[in-house]
Amino acid sequence: MRYFLLALGLLATLGARSSAPSFREQQLQYPRVRAAYAAKWPELQRLLVSHGIRASELEIFVRAFKIGRRLEVWGRNRGDAQLQLLRTYFIAGTSGTLGPKRCAGDGQVPEGFYSVNRFNPNSLYHLSLGLDYPNNSDMLLSGSDPGGDIFIHGSDQTIGCLPITDALIEEVYVLAVEARNAGQATIPVHIFPFELRDENLTTYQHHAHHYFWQSLQPGYQYFEKHHDLPKVLVQPTGLYAFE
């Protein structure tokens, strides 16, 4: 209850400073977001401080792996050279198999390079962050109806999304709100079938999607080497390229 009142106080204080509400202030108008801040923000503030990250300069990056069912949240101060791993979350439910999503209703979780394009504080699955699926690669490599509405969300149920339970989506959602409030317009989300090391690709060399996974590998390797994000391009073939 104390933290809930603190969240309300934060909203009131920040609202008094500006006639135009910040992104955080807009989000705090929703009861689930206020409750998430009350429950999670004090601990998350301590987490950021332990990594030398200031909320006012926060940038985050999300990476997910199907094998191992984990979702990672990385963070840094705006302008820092490298991202730091903040938290790893278990993906509580899954559907489909290894391989990208190619059509509506196939139950597949996408694979590739995406970003958060919407915040849903009234989700059917508690809170959710929408991804910009289908991206240009998906449109080129899919049929006439690639589907859509792919989210990182609460609950442990899914058809094609990334659920991490209600309690844990509150953490990720609050971090995403803080990053957007600090000025991060694009929050990248990379989704891989597994860690794209050479030995793992060799294991799956006869898989139908091996060639596609090879096009993802340089992006995975760039981040592993630099803990920074590559510039992602899409070739006319629909496969990825990087700068």
mmCIF file of N, CA and C in Angstrom, residues 64-188:
data_model
loop_
_atom_site.group_PDB
_atom_site.id
_atom_site.type_symbol
_atom_site.label_atom_id
_atom_site.label_comp_id
_atom_site.label_asym_id
_atom_site.label_seq_id
_atom_site.Cartn_x
_atom_site.Cartn_y
_atom_site.Cartn_z
ATOM 1 N N ALA A 64 15.423 -12.892 -26.922
ATOM 2 C CA ALA A 64 14.723 -14.119 -26.527
ATOM 3 C C ALA A 64 15.240 -15.308 -27.318
ATOM 4 N N PHE A 65 15.242 -16.469 -26.654
ATOM 5 C CA PHE A 65 15.654 -17.729 -27.261
ATOM 6 C C PHE A 65 14.559 -18.768 -27.035
ATOM 7 N N LYS A 66 14.193 -19.476 -28.107
ATOM 8 C CA LYS A 66 13.180 -20.526 -27.971
ATOM 9 C C LYS A 66 13.717 -21.722 -27.189
ATOM 10 N N ILE A 67 14.868 -22.249 -27.603
ATOM 11 C CA ILE A 67 15.475 -23.329 -26.842
ATOM 12 C C ILE A 67 16.062 -22.727 -25.570
ATOM 13 N N GLY A 68 15.684 -23.281 -24.442
ATOM 14 C CA GLY A 68 16.046 -22.697 -23.159
ATOM 15 C C GLY A 68 14.965 -21.774 -22.619
ATOM 16 N N ARG A 69 14.045 -21.334 -23.507
ATOM 17 C CA ARG A 69 12.878 -20.538 -23.127
ATOM 18 C C ARG A 69 13.266 -19.390 -22.194
ATOM 19 N N ARG A 70 14.158 -18.538 -22.690
ATOM 20 C CA ARG A 70 14.555 -17.410 -21.844
ATOM 21 C C ARG A 70 14.418 -16.093 -22.603
ATOM 22 N N LEU A 71 14.099 -15.069 -21.842
ATOM 23 C CA LEU A 71 13.986 -13.712 -22.339
ATOM 24 C C LEU A 71 14.905 -12.845 -21.491
ATOM 25 N N GLU A 72 15.822 -12.147 -22.145
ATOM 26 C CA GLU A 72 16.809 -11.322 -21.460
ATOM 27 C C GLU A 72 16.468 -9.840 -21.654
ATOM 28 N N VAL A 73 16.671 -9.064 -20.608
ATOM 29 C CA VAL A 73 16.571 -7.605 -20.708
ATOM 30 C C VAL A 73 17.935 -7.017 -20.377
ATOM 31 N N TRP A 74 18.472 -6.279 -21.331
ATOM 32 C CA TRP A 74 19.763 -5.609 -21.203
ATOM 33 C C TRP A 74 19.521 -4.115 -21.086
ATOM 34 N N GLY A 75 20.450 -3.410 -20.445
ATOM 35 C CA GLY A 75 20.281 -1.978 -20.280
ATOM 36 C C GLY A 75 21.602 -1.231 -20.280
ATOM 37 N N ARG A 76 21.520 0.078 -20.485
ATOM 38 C CA ARG A 76 22.681 0.958 -20.412
ATOM 39 C C ARG A 76 22.203 2.398 -20.306
ATOM 40 N N ASN A 77 23.125 3.297 -19.998
ATOM 41 C CA ASN A 77 22.854 4.721 -20.107
ATOM 42 C C ASN A 77 22.950 5.130 -21.568
ATOM 43 N N ARG A 78 22.104 6.054 -21.972
ATOM 44 C CA ARG A 78 22.165 6.581 -23.329
ATOM 45 C C ARG A 78 23.572 7.084 -23.622
ATOM 46 N N GLY A 79 24.136 6.605 -24.709
ATOM 47 C CA GLY A 79 25.479 7.013 -25.089
ATOM 48 C C GLY A 79 26.569 6.055 -24.660
ATOM 49 N N ASP A 80 26.267 5.116 -23.744
ATOM 50 C CA ASP A 80 27.265 4.124 -23.344
ATOM 51 C C ASP A 80 27.565 3.192 -24.514
ATOM 52 N N ALA A 81 28.780 2.665 -24.543
ATOM 53 C CA ALA A 81 29.193 1.801 -25.650
ATOM 54 C C ALA A 81 28.568 0.416 -25.558
ATOM 55 N N GLN A 82 28.378 -0.091 -24.337
ATOM 56 C CA GLN A 82 27.939 -1.474 -24.179
ATOM 57 C C GLN A 82 26.688 -1.578 -23.312
ATOM 58 N N LEU A 83 25.882 -2.580 -23.647
ATOM 59 C CA LEU A 83 24.728 -2.944 -22.835
ATOM 60 C C LEU A 83 25.147 -3.941 -21.766
ATOM 61 N N GLN A 84 24.431 -3.936 -20.638
ATOM 62 C CA GLN A 84 24.658 -4.866 -19.548
ATOM 63 C C GLN A 84 23.408 -5.723 -19.340
ATOM 64 N N LEU A 85 23.603 -6.990 -19.036
ATOM 65 C CA LEU A 85 22.462 -7.864 -18.751
ATOM 66 C C LEU A 85 21.866 -7.485 -17.399
ATOM 67 N N LEU A 86 20.578 -7.122 -17.404
ATOM 68 C CA LEU A 86 19.891 -6.741 -16.176
ATOM 69 C C LEU A 86 19.160 -7.912 -15.545
ATOM 70 N N ARG A 87 18.365 -8.608 -16.329
ATOM 71 C CA ARG A 87 17.563 -9.718 -15.804
ATOM 72 C C ARG A 87 17.322 -10.735 -16.913
ATOM 73 N N THR A 88 17.158 -11.988 -16.503
ATOM 74 C CA THR A 88 16.758 -13.066 -17.412
ATOM 75 C C THR A 88 15.456 -13.654 -16.895
ATOM 76 N N TYR A 89 14.497 -13.829 -17.776
ATOM 77 C CA TYR A 89 13.171 -14.315 -17.415
ATOM 78 C C TYR A 89 12.865 -15.607 -18.160
ATOM 79 N N PHE A 90 12.180 -16.525 -17.485
ATOM 80 C CA PHE A 90 11.755 -17.771 -18.112
ATOM 81 C C PHE A 90 10.503 -17.510 -18.927
ATOM 82 N N ILE A 91 10.485 -17.970 -20.166
ATOM 83 C CA ILE A 91 9.300 -17.871 -21.012
ATOM 84 C C ILE A 91 8.335 -18.961 -20.564
ATOM 85 N N ALA A 92 7.212 -18.533 -20.011
ATOM 86 C CA ALA A 92 6.347 -19.445 -19.261
ATOM 87 C C ALA A 92 5.453 -20.317 -20.131
ATOM 88 N N GLY A 93 5.337 -20.006 -21.401
ATOM 89 C CA GLY A 93 4.531 -20.810 -22.301
ATOM 90 C C GLY A 93 5.047 -20.655 -23.718
ATOM 91 N N THR A 94 4.792 -21.651 -24.536
ATOM 92 C CA THR A 94 5.283 -21.575 -25.907
ATOM 93 C C THR A 94 4.330 -22.302 -26.844
ATOM 94 N N SER A 95 4.491 -22.052 -28.123
ATOM 95 C CA SER A 95 3.688 -22.747 -29.128
ATOM 96 C C SER A 95 4.519 -22.858 -30.399
ATOM 97 N N GLY A 96 4.089 -23.723 -31.285
ATOM 98 C CA GLY A 96 4.807 -23.904 -32.531
ATOM 99 C C GLY A 96 6.107 -24.666 -32.340
ATOM 100 N N THR A 97 6.994 -24.535 -33.306
ATOM 101 C CA THR A 97 8.258 -25.270 -33.312
ATOM 102 C C THR A 97 9.386 -24.290 -33.656
ATOM 103 N N LEU A 98 10.595 -24.805 -33.800
ATOM 104 C CA LEU A 98 11.691 -23.968 -34.266
ATOM 105 C C LEU A 98 11.395 -23.490 -35.682
ATOM 106 N N GLY A 99 11.749 -22.240 -35.942
ATOM 107 C CA GLY A 99 11.506 -21.672 -37.256
ATOM 108 C C GLY A 99 10.669 -20.412 -37.163
ATOM 109 N N PRO A 100 10.749 -19.542 -38.157
ATOM 110 C CA PRO A 100 10.043 -18.264 -38.133
ATOM 111 C C PRO A 100 8.542 -18.427 -38.338
ATOM 112 N N LYS A 101 7.820 -17.368 -38.040
ATOM 113 C CA LYS A 101 6.387 -17.322 -38.308
ATOM 114 C C LYS A 101 6.196 -16.899 -39.758
ATOM 115 N N ARG A 102 5.355 -17.609 -40.473
ATOM 116 C CA ARG A 102 5.178 -17.311 -41.891
ATOM 117 C C ARG A 102 3.725 -17.090 -42.311
ATOM 118 N N CYS A 103 2.755 -17.441 -41.469
ATOM 119 C CA CYS A 103 1.369 -17.187 -41.855
ATOM 120 C C CYS A 103 0.483 -17.126 -40.620
ATOM 121 N N ALA A 104 -0.631 -16.449 -40.758
ATOM 122 C CA ALA A 104 -1.595 -16.340 -39.674
ATOM 123 C C ALA A 104 -2.084 -17.724 -39.266
ATOM 124 N N GLY A 105 -2.168 -17.939 -37.973
ATOM 125 C CA GLY A 105 -2.716 -19.186 -37.464
ATOM 126 C C GLY A 105 -1.749 -20.337 -37.407
ATOM 127 N N ASP A 106 -0.465 -20.118 -37.745
ATOM 128 C CA ASP A 106 0.485 -21.237 -37.720
ATOM 129 C C ASP A 106 1.019 -21.523 -36.318
ATOM 130 N N GLY A 107 0.686 -20.680 -35.339
ATOM 131 C CA GLY A 107 1.111 -20.912 -33.968
ATOM 132 C C GLY A 107 2.571 -20.626 -33.701
ATOM 133 N N GLN A 108 3.288 -20.140 -34.701
ATOM 134 C CA GLN A 108 4.711 -19.921 -34.558
ATOM 135 C C GLN A 108 5.032 -18.613 -33.823
ATOM 136 N N VAL A 109 6.078 -18.662 -33.004
ATOM 137 C CA VAL A 109 6.679 -17.452 -32.462
ATOM 138 C C VAL A 109 7.654 -16.929 -33.520
ATOM 139 N N PRO A 110 7.600 -15.653 -33.868
ATOM 140 C CA PRO A 110 8.513 -15.142 -34.901
ATOM 141 C C PRO A 110 9.979 -15.319 -34.517
ATOM 142 N N GLU A 111 10.830 -15.244 -35.518
ATOM 143 C CA GLU A 111 12.278 -15.213 -35.325
ATOM 144 C C GLU A 111 12.831 -14.086 -36.187
ATOM 145 N N GLY A 112 13.700 -13.285 -35.617
ATOM 146 C CA GLY A 112 14.272 -12.182 -36.374
ATOM 147 C C GLY A 112 14.477 -10.968 -35.505
ATOM 148 N N PHE A 113 14.475 -9.800 -36.133
ATOM 149 C CA PHE A 113 14.864 -8.546 -35.497
ATOM 150 C C PHE A 113 13.673 -7.589 -35.512
ATOM 151 N N TYR A 114 13.190 -7.270 -34.333
ATOM 152 C CA TYR A 114 11.953 -6.510 -34.183
ATOM 153 C C TYR A 114 12.161 -5.354 -33.215
ATOM 154 N N SER A 115 11.085 -4.619 -32.950
ATOM 155 C CA SER A 115 11.108 -3.583 -31.927
ATOM 156 C C SER A 115 9.716 -3.462 -31.325
ATOM 157 N N VAL A 116 9.664 -2.879 -30.133
ATOM 158 C CA VAL A 116 8.383 -2.636 -29.463
ATOM 159 C C VAL A 116 7.692 -1.480 -30.167
ATOM 160 N N ASN A 117 6.450 -1.699 -30.582
ATOM 161 C CA ASN A 117 5.728 -0.628 -31.276
ATOM 162 C C ASN A 117 4.445 -0.206 -30.567
ATOM 163 N N ARG A 118 4.137 -0.811 -29.412
ATOM 164 C CA ARG A 118 2.959 -0.384 -28.657
ATOM 165 C C ARG A 118 3.016 -0.912 -27.235
ATOM 166 N N PHE A 119 2.436 -0.143 -26.339
ATOM 167 C CA PHE A 119 2.307 -0.504 -24.934
ATOM 168 C C PHE A 119 0.820 -0.722 -24.659
ATOM 169 N N ASN A 120 0.460 -1.854 -24.103
ATOM 170 C CA ASN A 120 -0.943 -2.136 -23.821
ATOM 171 C C ASN A 120 -1.136 -2.301 -22.315
ATOM 172 N N PRO A 121 -1.611 -1.257 -21.628
ATOM 173 C CA PRO A 121 -1.808 -1.336 -20.177
ATOM 174 C C PRO A 121 -3.105 -2.023 -19.771
ATOM 175 N N ASN A 122 -3.926 -2.395 -20.748
ATOM 176 C CA ASN A 122 -5.194 -3.087 -20.474
ATOM 177 C C ASN A 122 -5.269 -4.398 -21.250
ATOM 178 N N SER A 123 -4.159 -5.104 -21.302
ATOM 179 C CA SER A 123 -4.086 -6.331 -22.084
ATOM 180 C C SER A 123 -4.969 -7.435 -21.501
ATOM 181 N N LEU A 124 -5.415 -8.323 -22.367
ATOM 182 C CA LEU A 124 -6.091 -9.539 -21.893
ATOM 183 C C LEU A 124 -5.142 -10.396 -21.071
ATOM 184 N N TYR A 125 -3.844 -10.157 -21.249
ATOM 185 C CA TYR A 125 -2.813 -10.898 -20.519
ATOM 186 C C TYR A 125 -2.052 -9.955 -19.601
ATOM 187 N N HIS A 126 -2.797 -9.197 -18.820
ATOM 188 C CA HIS A 126 -2.326 -8.302 -17.769
ATOM 189 C C HIS A 126 -1.704 -7.032 -18.370
ATOM 190 N N LEU A 127 -0.438 -7.086 -18.763
ATOM 191 C CA LEU A 127 0.242 -5.996 -19.459
ATOM 192 C C LEU A 127 0.957 -6.600 -20.661
ATOM 193 N N SER A 128 1.134 -5.826 -21.715
ATOM 194 C CA SER A 128 1.817 -6.408 -22.870
ATOM 195 C C SER A 128 2.532 -5.335 -23.682
ATOM 196 N N LEU A 129 3.586 -5.791 -24.358
ATOM 197 C CA LEU A 129 4.384 -4.961 -25.246
ATOM 198 C C LEU A 129 4.284 -5.555 -26.646
ATOM 199 N N GLY A 130 3.739 -4.801 -27.569
ATOM 200 C CA GLY A 130 3.554 -5.307 -28.922
ATOM 201 C C GLY A 130 4.809 -5.184 -29.756
ATOM 202 N N LEU A 131 5.014 -6.141 -30.654
ATOM 203 C CA LEU A 131 6.166 -6.130 -31.557
ATOM 204 C C LEU A 131 5.720 -5.773 -32.972
ATOM 205 N N ASP A 132 6.659 -5.204 -33.726
ATOM 206 C CA ASP A 132 6.337 -4.775 -35.095
ATOM 207 C C ASP A 132 6.433 -5.936 -36.085
ATOM 208 N N TYR A 133 5.869 -7.077 -35.703
ATOM 209 C CA TYR A 133 5.705 -8.197 -36.627
ATOM 210 C C TYR A 133 4.390 -7.988 -37.382
ATOM 211 N N PRO A 134 4.355 -8.198 -38.692
ATOM 212 C CA PRO A 134 5.443 -8.621 -39.570
ATOM 213 C C PRO A 134 6.330 -7.440 -39.974
ATOM 214 N N ASN A 135 7.643 -7.676 -39.972
ATOM 215 C CA ASN A 135 8.559 -6.649 -40.462
ATOM 216 C C ASN A 135 8.780 -6.850 -41.963
ATOM 217 N N ASN A 136 9.708 -6.082 -42.540
ATOM 218 C CA ASN A 136 9.913 -6.176 -43.991
ATOM 219 C C ASN A 136 10.375 -7.565 -44.422
ATOM 220 N N SER A 137 11.236 -8.195 -43.606
ATOM 221 C CA SER A 137 11.681 -9.549 -43.923
ATOM 222 C C SER A 137 10.506 -10.521 -43.943
ATOM 223 N N ASP A 138 9.665 -10.436 -42.922
ATOM 224 C CA ASP A 138 8.508 -11.332 -42.847
ATOM 225 C C ASP A 138 7.577 -11.130 -44.038
ATOM 226 N N MET A 139 7.376 -9.889 -44.438
ATOM 227 C CA MET A 139 6.468 -9.617 -45.551
ATOM 228 C C MET A 139 6.993 -10.222 -46.848
ATOM 229 N N LEU A 140 8.314 -10.172 -47.029
ATOM 230 C CA LEU A 140 8.902 -10.714 -48.256
ATOM 231 C C LEU A 140 8.942 -12.236 -48.265
ATOM 232 N N LEU A 141 9.076 -12.845 -47.104
ATOM 233 C CA LEU A 141 9.254 -14.298 -47.037
ATOM 234 C C LEU A 141 7.964 -15.049 -46.702
ATOM 235 N N SER A 142 6.897 -14.327 -46.407
ATOM 236 C CA SER A 142 5.639 -14.970 -46.016
ATOM 237 C C SER A 142 4.658 -14.988 -47.171
ATOM 238 N N GLY A 143 3.534 -15.633 -46.918
ATOM 239 C CA GLY A 143 2.455 -15.633 -47.891
ATOM 240 C C GLY A 143 1.659 -14.349 -47.816
ATOM 241 N N SER A 144 0.458 -14.371 -48.326
ATOM 242 C CA SER A 144 -0.361 -13.159 -48.405
ATOM 243 C C SER A 144 -0.852 -12.695 -47.047
ATOM 244 N N ASP A 145 -0.894 -13.592 -46.055
ATOM 245 C CA ASP A 145 -1.382 -13.228 -44.722
ATOM 246 C C ASP A 145 -0.407 -13.741 -43.666
ATOM 247 N N PRO A 146 0.610 -12.919 -43.305
ATOM 248 C CA PRO A 146 1.602 -13.373 -42.330
ATOM 249 C C PRO A 146 1.113 -13.356 -40.894
ATOM 250 N N GLY A 147 -0.075 -12.791 -40.651
ATOM 251 C CA GLY A 147 -0.581 -12.685 -39.290
ATOM 252 C C GLY A 147 -0.046 -11.442 -38.604
ATOM 253 N N GLY A 148 -0.269 -11.348 -37.302
ATOM 254 C CA GLY A 148 0.163 -10.174 -36.551
ATOM 255 C C GLY A 148 -0.150 -10.328 -35.084
ATOM 256 N N ASP A 149 -0.159 -9.198 -34.368
ATOM 257 C CA ASP A 149 -0.470 -9.161 -32.939
ATOM 258 C C ASP A 149 0.414 -10.108 -32.137
ATOM 259 N N ILE A 150 1.707 -9.873 -32.203
ATOM 260 C CA ILE A 150 2.681 -10.633 -31.421
ATOM 261 C C ILE A 150 3.130 -9.749 -30.258
ATOM 262 N N PHE A 151 3.068 -10.297 -29.052
ATOM 263 C CA PHE A 151 3.340 -9.525 -27.848
ATOM 264 C C PHE A 151 4.278 -10.270 -26.898
ATOM 265 N N ILE A 152 4.987 -9.517 -26.094
ATOM 266 C CA ILE A 152 5.552 -10.004 -24.826
ATOM 267 C C ILE A 152 4.502 -9.662 -23.782
ATOM 268 N N HIS A 153 4.015 -10.663 -23.046
ATOM 269 C CA HIS A 153 2.878 -10.384 -22.163
ATOM 270 C C HIS A 153 2.912 -11.247 -20.906
ATOM 271 N N GLY A 154 1.923 -11.003 -20.055
ATOM 272 C CA GLY A 154 1.773 -11.789 -18.838
ATOM 273 C C GLY A 154 1.175 -13.150 -19.131
ATOM 274 N N SER A 155 0.748 -13.851 -18.084
ATOM 275 C CA SER A 155 0.146 -15.175 -18.201
ATOM 276 C C SER A 155 1.205 -16.216 -18.567
ATOM 277 N N ASP A 156 0.761 -17.465 -18.693
ATOM 278 C CA ASP A 156 1.642 -18.543 -19.162
ATOM 279 C C ASP A 156 1.020 -19.238 -20.369
ATOM 280 N N GLN A 157 0.057 -18.564 -20.999
ATOM 281 C CA GLN A 157 -0.628 -19.121 -22.161
ATOM 282 C C GLN A 157 -0.265 -18.296 -23.396
ATOM 283 N N THR A 158 -0.152 -18.966 -24.542
ATOM 284 C CA THR A 158 0.199 -18.224 -25.748
ATOM 285 C C THR A 158 -0.108 -19.010 -27.010
ATOM 286 N N ILE A 159 -0.325 -18.272 -28.074
ATOM 287 C CA ILE A 159 -0.276 -18.821 -29.428
ATOM 288 C C ILE A 159 0.562 -17.845 -30.238
ATOM 289 N N GLY A 160 1.865 -18.052 -30.239
ATOM 290 C CA GLY A 160 2.760 -17.233 -31.034
ATOM 291 C C GLY A 160 3.421 -16.071 -30.318
ATOM 292 N N CYS A 161 3.089 -15.847 -29.047
ATOM 293 C CA CYS A 161 3.656 -14.727 -28.304
ATOM 294 C C CYS A 161 4.691 -15.220 -27.292
ATOM 295 N N LEU A 162 5.176 -14.282 -26.460
ATOM 296 C CA LEU A 162 6.193 -14.586 -25.456
ATOM 297 C C LEU A 162 5.644 -14.237 -24.078
ATOM 298 N N PRO A 163 5.001 -15.189 -23.383
ATOM 299 C CA PRO A 163 4.451 -14.917 -22.056
ATOM 300 C C PRO A 163 5.487 -15.169 -20.955
ATOM 301 N N ILE A 164 5.537 -14.277 -19.961
ATOM 302 C CA ILE A 164 6.518 -14.453 -18.885
ATOM 303 C C ILE A 164 5.881 -14.349 -17.498
ATOM 304 N N THR A 165 4.588 -14.537 -17.397
ATOM 305 C CA THR A 165 3.761 -14.444 -16.185
ATOM 306 C C THR A 165 3.424 -12.990 -15.860
ATOM 307 N N ASP A 166 2.328 -12.817 -15.134
ATOM 308 C CA ASP A 166 1.880 -11.471 -14.780
ATOM 309 C C ASP A 166 2.902 -10.735 -13.923
ATOM 310 N N ALA A 167 3.481 -11.448 -12.958
ATOM 311 C CA ALA A 167 4.424 -10.801 -12.042
ATOM 312 C C ALA A 167 5.652 -10.283 -12.774
ATOM 313 N N LEU A 168 6.141 -11.053 -13.746
ATOM 314 C CA LEU A 168 7.383 -10.674 -14.414
ATOM 315 C C LEU A 168 7.168 -9.675 -15.555
ATOM 316 N N ILE A 169 6.010 -9.724 -16.208
ATOM 317 C CA ILE A 169 5.769 -8.713 -17.240
ATOM 318 C C ILE A 169 5.700 -7.333 -16.598
ATOM 319 N N GLU A 170 5.314 -7.259 -15.330
ATOM 320 C CA GLU A 170 5.297 -5.959 -14.654
ATOM 321 C C GLU A 170 6.698 -5.350 -14.630
ATOM 322 N N GLU A 171 7.715 -6.163 -14.365
ATOM 323 C CA GLU A 171 9.088 -5.661 -14.357
ATOM 324 C C GLU A 171 9.491 -5.169 -15.744
ATOM 325 N N VAL A 172 9.278 -6.001 -16.747
ATOM 326 C CA VAL A 172 9.699 -5.647 -18.103
ATOM 327 C C VAL A 172 8.925 -4.434 -18.609
ATOM 328 N N TYR A 173 7.655 -4.384 -18.292
ATOM 329 C CA TYR A 173 6.820 -3.262 -18.733
ATOM 330 C C TYR A 173 7.296 -1.956 -18.106
ATOM 331 N N VAL A 174 7.572 -1.975 -16.813
ATOM 332 C CA VAL A 174 8.040 -0.766 -16.135
ATOM 333 C C VAL A 174 9.380 -0.314 -16.708
ATOM 334 N N LEU A 175 10.306 -1.252 -16.942
ATOM 335 C CA LEU A 175 11.585 -0.887 -17.546
ATOM 336 C C LEU A 175 11.383 -0.283 -18.934
ATOM 337 N N ALA A 176 10.462 -0.851 -19.697
ATOM 338 C CA ALA A 176 10.192 -0.321 -21.039
ATOM 339 C C ALA A 176 9.574 1.075 -20.963
ATOM 340 N N VAL A 177 8.667 1.295 -20.017
ATOM 341 C CA VAL A 177 8.091 2.628 -19.840
ATOM 342 C C VAL A 177 9.175 3.628 -19.479
ATOM 343 N N GLU A 178 10.070 3.230 -18.563
ATOM 344 C CA GLU A 178 11.141 4.139 -18.158
ATOM 345 C C GLU A 178 12.074 4.466 -19.325
ATOM 346 N N ALA A 179 12.393 3.456 -20.134
ATOM 347 C CA ALA A 179 13.257 3.692 -21.288
ATOM 348 C C ALA A 179 12.582 4.629 -22.285
ATOM 349 N N ARG A 180 11.319 4.404 -22.575
ATOM 350 C CA ARG A 180 10.600 5.282 -23.500
ATOM 351 C C ARG A 180 10.496 6.693 -22.903
ATOM 352 N N ASN A 181 10.238 6.774 -21.608
ATOM 353 C CA ASN A 181 10.141 8.074 -20.953
ATOM 354 C C ASN A 181 11.469 8.826 -21.009
ATOM 355 N N ALA A 182 12.582 8.076 -20.984
ATOM 356 C CA ALA A 182 13.912 8.683 -21.042
ATOM 357 C C ALA A 182 14.310 9.080 -22.460
ATOM 358 N N GLY A 183 13.470 8.749 -23.435
ATOM 359 C CA GLY A 183 13.731 9.183 -24.796
ATOM 360 C C GLY A 183 14.078 8.095 -25.782
ATOM 361 N N GLN A 184 14.023 6.816 -25.369
ATOM 362 C CA GLN A 184 14.336 5.731 -26.301
ATOM 363 C C GLN A 184 13.125 5.475 -27.200
ATOM 364 N N ALA A 185 13.202 5.941 -28.416
ATOM 365 C CA ALA A 185 12.071 5.813 -29.332
ATOM 366 C C ALA A 185 11.892 4.388 -29.831
ATOM 367 N N THR A 186 13.004 3.650 -29.986
ATOM 368 C CA THR A 186 12.956 2.287 -30.519
ATOM 369 C C THR A 186 13.576 1.339 -29.499
ATOM 370 N N ILE A 187 12.804 0.370 -29.031
ATOM 371 C CA ILE A 187 13.287 -0.663 -28.117
ATOM 372 C C ILE A 187 13.440 -1.945 -28.925
ATOM 373 N N PRO A 188 14.672 -2.346 -29.256
ATOM 374 C CA PRO A 188 14.875 -3.527 -30.105
ATOM 375 C C PRO A 188 14.539 -4.826 -29.365
#
